[in-house]
Coordinates of C-alpha atoms in Angstrom, one line a residue:
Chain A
X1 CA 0.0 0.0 0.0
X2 CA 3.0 2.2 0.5
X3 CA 4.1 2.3 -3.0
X4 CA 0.7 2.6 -3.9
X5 CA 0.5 6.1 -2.1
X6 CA 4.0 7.2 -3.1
X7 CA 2.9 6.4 -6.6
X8 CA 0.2 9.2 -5.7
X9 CA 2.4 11.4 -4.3
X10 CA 4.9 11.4 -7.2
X11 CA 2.7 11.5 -9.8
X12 CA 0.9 14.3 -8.1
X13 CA 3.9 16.3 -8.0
X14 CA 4.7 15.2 -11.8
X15 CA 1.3 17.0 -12.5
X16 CA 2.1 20.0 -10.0
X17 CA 5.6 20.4 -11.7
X18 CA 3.8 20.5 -15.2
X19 CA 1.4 22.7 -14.6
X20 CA 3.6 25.2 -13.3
X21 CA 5.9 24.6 -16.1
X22 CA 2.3 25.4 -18.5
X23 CA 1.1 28.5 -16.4
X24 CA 4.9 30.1 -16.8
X25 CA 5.0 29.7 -20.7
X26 CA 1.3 30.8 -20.7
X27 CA 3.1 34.3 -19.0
X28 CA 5.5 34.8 -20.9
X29 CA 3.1 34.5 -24.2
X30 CA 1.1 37.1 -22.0
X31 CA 4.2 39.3 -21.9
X32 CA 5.3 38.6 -25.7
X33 CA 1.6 39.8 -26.8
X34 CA 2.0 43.0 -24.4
X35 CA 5.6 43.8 -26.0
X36 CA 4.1 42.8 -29.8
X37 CA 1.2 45.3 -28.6
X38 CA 3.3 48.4 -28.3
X39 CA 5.2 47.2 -31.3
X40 CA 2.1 47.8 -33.4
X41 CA 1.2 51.1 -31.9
X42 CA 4.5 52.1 -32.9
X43 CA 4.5 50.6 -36.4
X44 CA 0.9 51.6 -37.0
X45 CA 0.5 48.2 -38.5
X46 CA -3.5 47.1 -38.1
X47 CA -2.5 43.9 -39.7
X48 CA -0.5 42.7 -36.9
X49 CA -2.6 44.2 -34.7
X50 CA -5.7 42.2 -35.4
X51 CA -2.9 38.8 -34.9
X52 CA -2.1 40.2 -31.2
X53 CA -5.8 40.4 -30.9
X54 CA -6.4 36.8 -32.4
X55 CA -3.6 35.4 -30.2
X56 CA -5.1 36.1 -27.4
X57 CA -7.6 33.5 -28.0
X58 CA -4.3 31.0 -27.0
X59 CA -3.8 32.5 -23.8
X60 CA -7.4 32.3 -23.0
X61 CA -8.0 28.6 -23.9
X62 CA -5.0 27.9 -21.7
X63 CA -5.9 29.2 -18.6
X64 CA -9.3 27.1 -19.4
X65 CA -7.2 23.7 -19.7
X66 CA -5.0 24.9 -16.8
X67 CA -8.1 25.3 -14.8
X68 CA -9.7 22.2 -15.4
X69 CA -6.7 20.8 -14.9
X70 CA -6.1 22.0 -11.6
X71 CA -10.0 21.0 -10.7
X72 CA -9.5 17.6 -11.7
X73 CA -6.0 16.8 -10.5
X74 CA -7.9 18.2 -7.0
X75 CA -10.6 15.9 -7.4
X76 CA -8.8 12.5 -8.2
X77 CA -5.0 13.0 -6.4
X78 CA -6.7 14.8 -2.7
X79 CA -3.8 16.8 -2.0
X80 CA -2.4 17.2 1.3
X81 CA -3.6 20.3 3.2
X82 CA 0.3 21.9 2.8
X83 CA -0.3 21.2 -1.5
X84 CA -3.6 23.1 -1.3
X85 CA -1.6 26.2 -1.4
X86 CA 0.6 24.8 -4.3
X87 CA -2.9 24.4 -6.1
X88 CA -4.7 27.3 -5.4
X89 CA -1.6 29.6 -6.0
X90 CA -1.8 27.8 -9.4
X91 CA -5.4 28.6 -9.7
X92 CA -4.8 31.8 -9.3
X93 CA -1.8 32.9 -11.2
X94 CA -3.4 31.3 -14.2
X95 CA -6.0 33.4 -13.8
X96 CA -4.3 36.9 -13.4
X97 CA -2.0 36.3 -16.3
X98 CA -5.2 35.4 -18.5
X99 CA -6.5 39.0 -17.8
X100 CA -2.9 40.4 -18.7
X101 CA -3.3 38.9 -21.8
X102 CA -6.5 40.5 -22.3
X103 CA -5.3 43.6 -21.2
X104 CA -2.4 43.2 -23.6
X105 CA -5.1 42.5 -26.6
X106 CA -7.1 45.5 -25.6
X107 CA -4.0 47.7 -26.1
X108 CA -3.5 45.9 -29.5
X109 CA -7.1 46.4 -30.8
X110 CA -7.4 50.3 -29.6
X111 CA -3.6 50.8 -31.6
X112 CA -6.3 50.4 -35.0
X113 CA -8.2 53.5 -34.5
X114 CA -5.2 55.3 -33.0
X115 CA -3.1 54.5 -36.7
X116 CA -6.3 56.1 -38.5
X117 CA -5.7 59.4 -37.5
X118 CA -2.7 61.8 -37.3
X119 CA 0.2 60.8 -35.1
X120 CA 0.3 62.1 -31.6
X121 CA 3.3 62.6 -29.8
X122 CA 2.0 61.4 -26.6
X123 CA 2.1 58.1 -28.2
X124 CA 5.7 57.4 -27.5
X125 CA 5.6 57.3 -23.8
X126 CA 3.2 54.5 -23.8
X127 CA 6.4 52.3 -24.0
X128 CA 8.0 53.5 -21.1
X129 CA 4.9 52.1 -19.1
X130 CA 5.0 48.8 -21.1
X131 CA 8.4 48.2 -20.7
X132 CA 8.0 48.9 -17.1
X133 CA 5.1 46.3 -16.9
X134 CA 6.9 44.0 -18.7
X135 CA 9.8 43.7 -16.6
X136 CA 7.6 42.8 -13.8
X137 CA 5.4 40.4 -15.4
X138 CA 8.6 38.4 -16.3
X139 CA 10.0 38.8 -12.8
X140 CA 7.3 37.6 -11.0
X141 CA 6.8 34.6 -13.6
X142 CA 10.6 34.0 -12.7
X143 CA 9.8 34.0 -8.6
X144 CA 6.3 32.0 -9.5
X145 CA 8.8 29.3 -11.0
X146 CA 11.2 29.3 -8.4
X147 CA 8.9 29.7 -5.4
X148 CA 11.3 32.6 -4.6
X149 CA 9.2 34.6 -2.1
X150 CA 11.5 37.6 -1.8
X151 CA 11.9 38.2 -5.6
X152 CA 7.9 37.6 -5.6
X153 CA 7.7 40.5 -2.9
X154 CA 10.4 42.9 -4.8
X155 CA 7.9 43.0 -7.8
X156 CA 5.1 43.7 -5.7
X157 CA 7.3 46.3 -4.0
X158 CA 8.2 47.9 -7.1
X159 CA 4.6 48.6 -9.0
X160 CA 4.7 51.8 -7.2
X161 CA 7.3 52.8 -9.9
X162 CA 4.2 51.9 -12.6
X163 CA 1.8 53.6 -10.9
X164 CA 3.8 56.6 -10.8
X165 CA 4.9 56.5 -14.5
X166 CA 1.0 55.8 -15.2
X167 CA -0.3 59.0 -13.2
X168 CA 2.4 61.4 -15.1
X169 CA 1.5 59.9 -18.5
X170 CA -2.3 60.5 -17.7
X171 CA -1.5 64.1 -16.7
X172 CA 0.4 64.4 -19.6
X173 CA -2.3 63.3 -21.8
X174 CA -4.8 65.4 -20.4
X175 CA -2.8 68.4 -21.2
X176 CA -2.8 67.5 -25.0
X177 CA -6.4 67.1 -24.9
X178 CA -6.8 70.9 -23.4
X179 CA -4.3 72.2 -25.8
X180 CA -6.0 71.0 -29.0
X181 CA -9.4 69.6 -29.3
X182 CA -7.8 67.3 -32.6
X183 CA -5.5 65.8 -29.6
X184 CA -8.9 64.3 -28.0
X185 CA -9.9 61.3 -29.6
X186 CA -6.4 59.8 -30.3
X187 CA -5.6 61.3 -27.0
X188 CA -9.1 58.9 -25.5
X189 CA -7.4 56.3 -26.9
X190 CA -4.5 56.5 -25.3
X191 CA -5.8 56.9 -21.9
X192 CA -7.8 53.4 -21.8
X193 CA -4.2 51.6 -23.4
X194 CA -2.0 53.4 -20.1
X195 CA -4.8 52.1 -17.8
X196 CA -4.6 48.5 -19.3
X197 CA -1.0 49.0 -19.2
X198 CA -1.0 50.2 -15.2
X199 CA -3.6 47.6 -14.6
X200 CA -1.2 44.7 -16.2
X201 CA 1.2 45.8 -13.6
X202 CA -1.3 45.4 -10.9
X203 CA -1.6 41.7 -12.2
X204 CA 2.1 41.3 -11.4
X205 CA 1.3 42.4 -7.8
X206 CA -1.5 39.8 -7.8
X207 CA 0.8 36.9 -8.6
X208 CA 3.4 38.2 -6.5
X209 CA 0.8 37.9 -3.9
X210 CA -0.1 34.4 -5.1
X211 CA 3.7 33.4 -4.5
X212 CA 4.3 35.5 -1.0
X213 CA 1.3 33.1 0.0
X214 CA 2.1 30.0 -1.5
X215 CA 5.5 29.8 -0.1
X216 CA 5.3 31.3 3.5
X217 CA 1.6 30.9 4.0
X218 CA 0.7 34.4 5.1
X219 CA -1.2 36.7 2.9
X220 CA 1.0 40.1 1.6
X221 CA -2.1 41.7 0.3
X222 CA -2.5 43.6 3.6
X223 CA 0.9 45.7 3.7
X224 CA -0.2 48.2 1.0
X225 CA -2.9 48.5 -0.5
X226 CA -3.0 49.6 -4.4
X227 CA -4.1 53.2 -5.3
X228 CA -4.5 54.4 -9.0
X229 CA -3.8 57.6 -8.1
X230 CA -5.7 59.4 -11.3
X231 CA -9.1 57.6 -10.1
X232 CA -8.9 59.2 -6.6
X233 CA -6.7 62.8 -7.9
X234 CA -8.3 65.9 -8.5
X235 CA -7.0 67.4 -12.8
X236 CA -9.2 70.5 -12.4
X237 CA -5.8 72.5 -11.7
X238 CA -5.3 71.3 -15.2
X239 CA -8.0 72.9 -16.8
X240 CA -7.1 76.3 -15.0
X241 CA -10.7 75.9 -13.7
X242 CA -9.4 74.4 -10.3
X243 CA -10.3 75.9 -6.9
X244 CA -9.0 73.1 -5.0
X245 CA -5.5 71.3 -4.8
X246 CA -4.8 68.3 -6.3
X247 CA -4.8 65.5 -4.1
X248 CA -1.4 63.8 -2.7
Chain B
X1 CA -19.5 1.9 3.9
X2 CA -22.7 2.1 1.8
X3 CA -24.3 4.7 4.5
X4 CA -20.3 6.1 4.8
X5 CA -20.7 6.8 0.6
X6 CA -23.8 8.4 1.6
X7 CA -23.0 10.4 4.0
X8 CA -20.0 11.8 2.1
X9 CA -22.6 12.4 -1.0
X10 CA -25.1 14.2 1.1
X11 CA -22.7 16.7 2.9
X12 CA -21.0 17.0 -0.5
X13 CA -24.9 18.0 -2.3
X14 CA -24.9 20.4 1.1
X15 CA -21.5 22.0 1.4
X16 CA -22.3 22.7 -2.7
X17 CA -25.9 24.1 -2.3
X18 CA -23.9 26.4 0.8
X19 CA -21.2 27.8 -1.5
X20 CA -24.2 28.3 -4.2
X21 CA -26.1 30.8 -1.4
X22 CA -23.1 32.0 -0.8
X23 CA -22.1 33.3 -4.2
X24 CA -25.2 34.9 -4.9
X25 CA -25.2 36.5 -1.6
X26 CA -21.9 37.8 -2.8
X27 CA -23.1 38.8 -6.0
X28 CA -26.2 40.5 -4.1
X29 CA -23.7 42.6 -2.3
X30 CA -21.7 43.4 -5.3
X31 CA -25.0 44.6 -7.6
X32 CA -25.8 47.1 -4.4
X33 CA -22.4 48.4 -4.4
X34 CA -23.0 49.7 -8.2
X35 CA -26.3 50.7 -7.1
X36 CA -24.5 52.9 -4.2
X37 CA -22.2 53.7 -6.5
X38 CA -24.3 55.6 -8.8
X39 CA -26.0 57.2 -5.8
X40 CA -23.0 59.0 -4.5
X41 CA -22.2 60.0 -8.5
X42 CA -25.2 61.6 -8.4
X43 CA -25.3 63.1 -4.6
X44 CA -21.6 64.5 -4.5
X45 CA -21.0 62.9 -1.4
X46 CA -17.9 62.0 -1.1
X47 CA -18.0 60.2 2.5
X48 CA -20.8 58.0 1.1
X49 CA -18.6 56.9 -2.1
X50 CA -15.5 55.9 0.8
X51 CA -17.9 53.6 2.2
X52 CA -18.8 52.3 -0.8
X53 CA -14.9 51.8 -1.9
X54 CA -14.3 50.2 2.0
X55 CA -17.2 48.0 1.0
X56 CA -15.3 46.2 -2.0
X57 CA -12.8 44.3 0.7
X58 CA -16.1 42.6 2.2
X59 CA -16.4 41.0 -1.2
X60 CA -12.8 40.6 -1.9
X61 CA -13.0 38.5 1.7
X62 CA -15.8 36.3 0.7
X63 CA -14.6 35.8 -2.9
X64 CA -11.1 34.4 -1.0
X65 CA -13.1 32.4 1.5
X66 CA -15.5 30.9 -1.2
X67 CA -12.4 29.5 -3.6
X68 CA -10.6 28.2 -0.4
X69 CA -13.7 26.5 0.3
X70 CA -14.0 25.0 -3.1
X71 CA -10.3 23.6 -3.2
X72 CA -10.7 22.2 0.6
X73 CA -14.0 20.4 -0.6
X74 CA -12.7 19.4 -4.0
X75 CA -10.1 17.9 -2.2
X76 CA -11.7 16.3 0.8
X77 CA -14.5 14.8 -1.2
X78 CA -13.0 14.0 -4.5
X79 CA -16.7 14.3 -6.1
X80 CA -17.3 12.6 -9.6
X81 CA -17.1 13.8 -13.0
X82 CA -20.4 15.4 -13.4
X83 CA -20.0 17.8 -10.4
X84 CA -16.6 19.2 -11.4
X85 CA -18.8 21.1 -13.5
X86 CA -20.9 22.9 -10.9
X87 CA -17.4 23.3 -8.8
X88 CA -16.0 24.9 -11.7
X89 CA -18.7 27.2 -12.4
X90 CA -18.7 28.4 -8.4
X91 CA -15.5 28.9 -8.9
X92 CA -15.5 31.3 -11.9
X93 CA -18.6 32.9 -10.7
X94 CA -17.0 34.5 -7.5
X95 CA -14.0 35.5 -9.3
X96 CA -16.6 37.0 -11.7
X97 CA -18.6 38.3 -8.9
X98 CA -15.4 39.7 -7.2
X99 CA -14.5 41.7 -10.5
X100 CA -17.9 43.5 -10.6
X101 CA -17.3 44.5 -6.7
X102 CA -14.0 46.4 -8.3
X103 CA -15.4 47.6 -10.7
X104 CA -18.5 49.0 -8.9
X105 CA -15.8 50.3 -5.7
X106 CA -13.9 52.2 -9.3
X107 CA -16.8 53.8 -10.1
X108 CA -17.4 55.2 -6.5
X109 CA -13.8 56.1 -6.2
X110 CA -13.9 58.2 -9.6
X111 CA -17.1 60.1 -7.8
X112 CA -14.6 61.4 -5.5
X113 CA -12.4 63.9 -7.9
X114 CA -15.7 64.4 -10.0
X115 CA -17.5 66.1 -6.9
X116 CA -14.7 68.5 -6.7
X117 CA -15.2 70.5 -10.1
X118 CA -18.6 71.9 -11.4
X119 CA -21.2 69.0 -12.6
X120 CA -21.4 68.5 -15.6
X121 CA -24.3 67.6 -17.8
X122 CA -23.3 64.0 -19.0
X123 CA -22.8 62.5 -15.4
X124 CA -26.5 61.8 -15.4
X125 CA -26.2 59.4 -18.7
X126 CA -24.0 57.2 -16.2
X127 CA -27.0 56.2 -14.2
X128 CA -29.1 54.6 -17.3
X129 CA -25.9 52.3 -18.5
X130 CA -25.8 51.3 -14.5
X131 CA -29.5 50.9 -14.4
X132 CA -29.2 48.2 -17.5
X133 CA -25.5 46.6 -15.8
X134 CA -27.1 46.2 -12.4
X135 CA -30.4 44.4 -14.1
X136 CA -28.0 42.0 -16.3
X137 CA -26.2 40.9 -12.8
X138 CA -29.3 40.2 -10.9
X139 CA -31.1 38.5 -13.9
X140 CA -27.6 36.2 -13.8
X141 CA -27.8 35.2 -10.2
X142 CA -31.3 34.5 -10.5
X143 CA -30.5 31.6 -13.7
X144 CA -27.1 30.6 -11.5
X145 CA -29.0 30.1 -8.2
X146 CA -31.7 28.0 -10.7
X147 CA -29.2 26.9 -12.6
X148 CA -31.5 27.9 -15.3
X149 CA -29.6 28.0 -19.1
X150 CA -32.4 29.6 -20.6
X151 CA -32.3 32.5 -18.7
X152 CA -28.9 32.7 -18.8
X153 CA -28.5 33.0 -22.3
X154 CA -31.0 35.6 -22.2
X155 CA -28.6 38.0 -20.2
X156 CA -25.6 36.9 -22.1
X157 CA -27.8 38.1 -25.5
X158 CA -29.0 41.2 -23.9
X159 CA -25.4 42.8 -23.2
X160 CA -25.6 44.1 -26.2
X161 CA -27.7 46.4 -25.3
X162 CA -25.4 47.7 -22.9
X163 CA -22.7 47.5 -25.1
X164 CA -24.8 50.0 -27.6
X165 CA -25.6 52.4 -24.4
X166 CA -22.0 52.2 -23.7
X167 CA -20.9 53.5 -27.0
X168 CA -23.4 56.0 -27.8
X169 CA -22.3 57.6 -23.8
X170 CA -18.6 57.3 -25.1
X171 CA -19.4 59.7 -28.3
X172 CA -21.6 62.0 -26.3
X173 CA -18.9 62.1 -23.6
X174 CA -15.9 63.2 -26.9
X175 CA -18.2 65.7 -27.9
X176 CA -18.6 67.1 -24.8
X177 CA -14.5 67.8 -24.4
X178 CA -14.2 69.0 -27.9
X179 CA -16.9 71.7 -26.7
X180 CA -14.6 73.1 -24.0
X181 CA -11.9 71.6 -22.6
X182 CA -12.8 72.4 -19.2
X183 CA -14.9 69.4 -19.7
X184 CA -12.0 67.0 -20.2
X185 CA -11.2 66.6 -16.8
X186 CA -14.8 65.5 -15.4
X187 CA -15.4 63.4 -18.9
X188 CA -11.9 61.7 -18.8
X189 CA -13.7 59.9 -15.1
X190 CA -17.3 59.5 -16.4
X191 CA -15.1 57.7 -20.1
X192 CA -13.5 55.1 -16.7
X193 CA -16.6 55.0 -15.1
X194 CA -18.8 54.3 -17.9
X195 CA -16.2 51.1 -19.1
X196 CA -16.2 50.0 -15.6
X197 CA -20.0 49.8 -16.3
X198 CA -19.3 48.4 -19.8
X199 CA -17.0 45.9 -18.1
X200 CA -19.4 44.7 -15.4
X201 CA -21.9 43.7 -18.5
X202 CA -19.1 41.7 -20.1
X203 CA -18.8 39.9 -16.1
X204 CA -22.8 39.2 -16.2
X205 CA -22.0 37.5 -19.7
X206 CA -19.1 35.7 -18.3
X207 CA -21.4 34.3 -15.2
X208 CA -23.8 33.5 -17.9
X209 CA -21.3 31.3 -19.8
X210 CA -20.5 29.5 -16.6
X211 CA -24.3 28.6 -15.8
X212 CA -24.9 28.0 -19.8
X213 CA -21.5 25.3 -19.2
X214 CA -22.7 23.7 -16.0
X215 CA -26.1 23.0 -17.0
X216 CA -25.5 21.7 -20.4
X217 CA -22.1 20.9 -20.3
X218 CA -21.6 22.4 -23.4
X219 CA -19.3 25.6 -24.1
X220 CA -21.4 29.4 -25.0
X221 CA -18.7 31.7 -25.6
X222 CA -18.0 30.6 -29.2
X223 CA -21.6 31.6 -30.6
X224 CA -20.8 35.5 -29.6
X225 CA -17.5 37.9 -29.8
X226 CA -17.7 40.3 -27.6
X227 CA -17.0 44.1 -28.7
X228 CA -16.2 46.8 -27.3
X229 CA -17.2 48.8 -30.3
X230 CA -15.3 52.2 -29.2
X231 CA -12.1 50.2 -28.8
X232 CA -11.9 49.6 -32.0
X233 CA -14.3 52.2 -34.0
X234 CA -12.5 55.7 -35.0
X235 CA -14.3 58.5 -33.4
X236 CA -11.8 61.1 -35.5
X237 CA -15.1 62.4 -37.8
X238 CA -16.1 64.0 -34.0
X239 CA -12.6 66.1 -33.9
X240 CA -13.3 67.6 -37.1
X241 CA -9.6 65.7 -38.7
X242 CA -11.4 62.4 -39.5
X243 CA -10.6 61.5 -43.5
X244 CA -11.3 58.2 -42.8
X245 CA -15.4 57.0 -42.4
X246 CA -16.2 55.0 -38.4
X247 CA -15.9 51.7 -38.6
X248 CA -18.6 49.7 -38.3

C-alpha cells in the first residue's frame, strides 16, 4: 500500500511540476503579446494588430485547460492540506495572467483606431509604461517558478514605480487634450491603453501575492494596499478651472 | 461503507448548495455596491462613495473564502465527473462576482475627484448604463441560483444592449470635451466610469457562460464575440480631422 501512495504522491507532483511549467509559458506568451502590442502602436501596423488580438484566443484557452486541470487533478490526487496552497496559487496565477493577456489584446485592438488618424506625440511614452510592466510580469513569472518569495515581494514592491509613470503619463495626456481639441480622440485612446498597461502591472502584484502566499503561508495583500492615483486625484488644476488642490 | 458513501454524497450535495447561497449572496452585495455607487455620483458625497470603496474588501473576503472553500471540498471529497462542472462554475462565478465588486468600488472612487469640479451635464447618462449593468447581474444570479440556461442566455444576448448604451455615452462624452476643454477633466472619469459599467456587463455575460456550461455541459462563448465597439471604432469624424469613415 505504501508504494501505492508514493505512486500518488509522485505522480501528483509530476502534475504540480507540469502545470507550473504550463502556467509560466502561458506568462511569458502574455508578456510577448504585451511587448508585440506596443510594437504595433509604434508601427501603426492594423495587420499585426488584429494577430495580437487573435492570439489572445491562446492565452485564454490555456488558462481554461490549466483550470480544469487544476479541478481535476484536485478531485482524483486529494492533496495534502500543505499542497492546497501549491494548487490554489496555481489557480490563481493562471487566472491573473489570462486577464494580462486581455489587457495586452485590448491595447492591440485600440492601436487600430489610433493608426487612423494623425500621429500624436504622446504616443511614444506608452512604452515606457510597457516596458515597465513587462519587466515585472517576467519577474514575478521568474519567482512564480522558483517559489522565490522575496523576488515575488520585490515586484510587488516595485509597482509603485508603474503607478507613478502611469499617473504622469495620464497628466500628460490630459494636457494634450486641453491644448488641441484634434489631440482628443487619439488622445481617449490613449488613456484606456495606459490604464490596461497600469492595470497589467497590478496583475504582477496579484501573482506576486499568489507566491508570498504559497510559499510562507501568510497573505501580503494587507501591507499596501493599491491606489491608481488618477481615479482618486483631482485634474481640475489642469483645466485652470481648479479651486481646489490636487490630491497627494 | 454504503451509509459512509452516503453520507460523504449528502454533505458534499450540502457544502455545494452552501457555496451556491453563498455566491449569490456575494453577487447581491456586489449589484448594491454599483447601485450605491451611482448614488453617491449623483449626490456629491464624497464620504458615502468611501464607504462604498471600504465596501469592496467585504467582497474581496468572501470571494477568498468561497475559492478556499471550493479547493478544501474538491479535495476532501473528491466528487465525480459530473459535479466538477458545478465546482468549476462556483468557482468562476465569485471570481466573476469579485471583478464586478472592483469595478463598482472604481466607479465610487472616480465620484470622488468628480465632486470637486462643477457637474457637468453628462454624469446623469451614467445612471441609465448602471440601471441596464445592475439588471443583467441580478437577472444572472437568479438563472445561476436555478441553474437555469435559458435565462442565462437571455442576459448573455442582452449585453448588447449595454454594449450600444456604452458606445453611444462614449461619443456623447468626446463631444462634450471638444466643446470646451474644461470638460475633459470630469469626462476623462465618467469615459472610466462608464467602461467600468461596460466591463461589469461583459462579467454578467461571463457568469452566464458559466451557468450556460454547467447545466449543459456544453461551451457558450464561441456563438458571440464580444466588442467593445469604441475600442476599435475611429471616433476622429467628431474632432473635425477624420478623413477616414467610423468603422462599423
Amino acid at each position: 500500500m505504501n508504494t501505492g501512495t508514493d505512486h500518488i504522491i509522485k505522480s501528483y507532483d509530476t502534475e504540480l511540476s507540469r502545470l507550473t511549467a504550463e502556467i509560466v509559458r502561458m506568462g511569458e506568451l502574455s508578456v510577448k503579446q504585451l511587448e508585440a502590442a506596443i510594437d504595433v502602436v509604434e508601427r501603426r501596423d492594423e495587420r499585426a494588430a488584429q494577430r495580437v488580438v487573435d492570439n489572445d484566443d491562446t492565452i485564454d484557452q490555456m488558462e481554461h485547460d490549466i483550470s480544469h486541470d487544476v479541478v481535476r487533478l484536485l478531485a482524483l490526487r486529494a492533496p495534502m492540506a500543505g499542497d492546497l496552497r501549491n494548487v490554489f496559487a496555481a489557480l490563481r496565477t493562471a487566472a491573473d495572467i489570462e486577464r494580462i493577456g486581455d489587457y495586452a489584446a485590448n491595447v492591440a485592438k485600440r492601436s487600430i483606431p489610433l493608426s487612423m488618424v494623425a500621429p500624436v506625440q504622446p504616443a511614444r511614452g506608452l512604452e515606457h509604461l510597457a516596458r515597465l510592466a513587462a519587466t515585472g510580469v517576467r519577474e514575478v513569472l521568474a519567482a512564480y517558478q522558483e517559489r522565490d518569495a522575496e523576488r515575488a515581494h520585490a515586484v510587488w514592491k516595485n509597482d509603485t514605480v508603474l503607478d507613478e509613470a502611469y499617473t504622469g503619463y495620464f497628466r500628460q495626456l490630459l494636457t494634450y487634450m486641453m491644448e488641441d481639441p484634434r489631440n482628443i480622440t487619439p488622445c481617449t485612446h490613449l488613456l484606456f491603453m495606459a490604464k490596461n498597461i497600469e492595470r497589467i502591472g497590478d496583475h504582477a502584484t496579484n501573482i506576486a501575492e499568489n507566491v508570498w502566499f504559497q510559499v510562507t503561508g501568510e497573505p501580503l495583500q494587507s501591507q499596501r494596499r493599491k491606489l491608481d492615483q488618477t481615479s482618486s486625484a483631482d485634474f481640475s488644476g489642469l483645466a485652470g478651472s481648479g479651486d481646489k488642490p490636487a490630491r497627494p
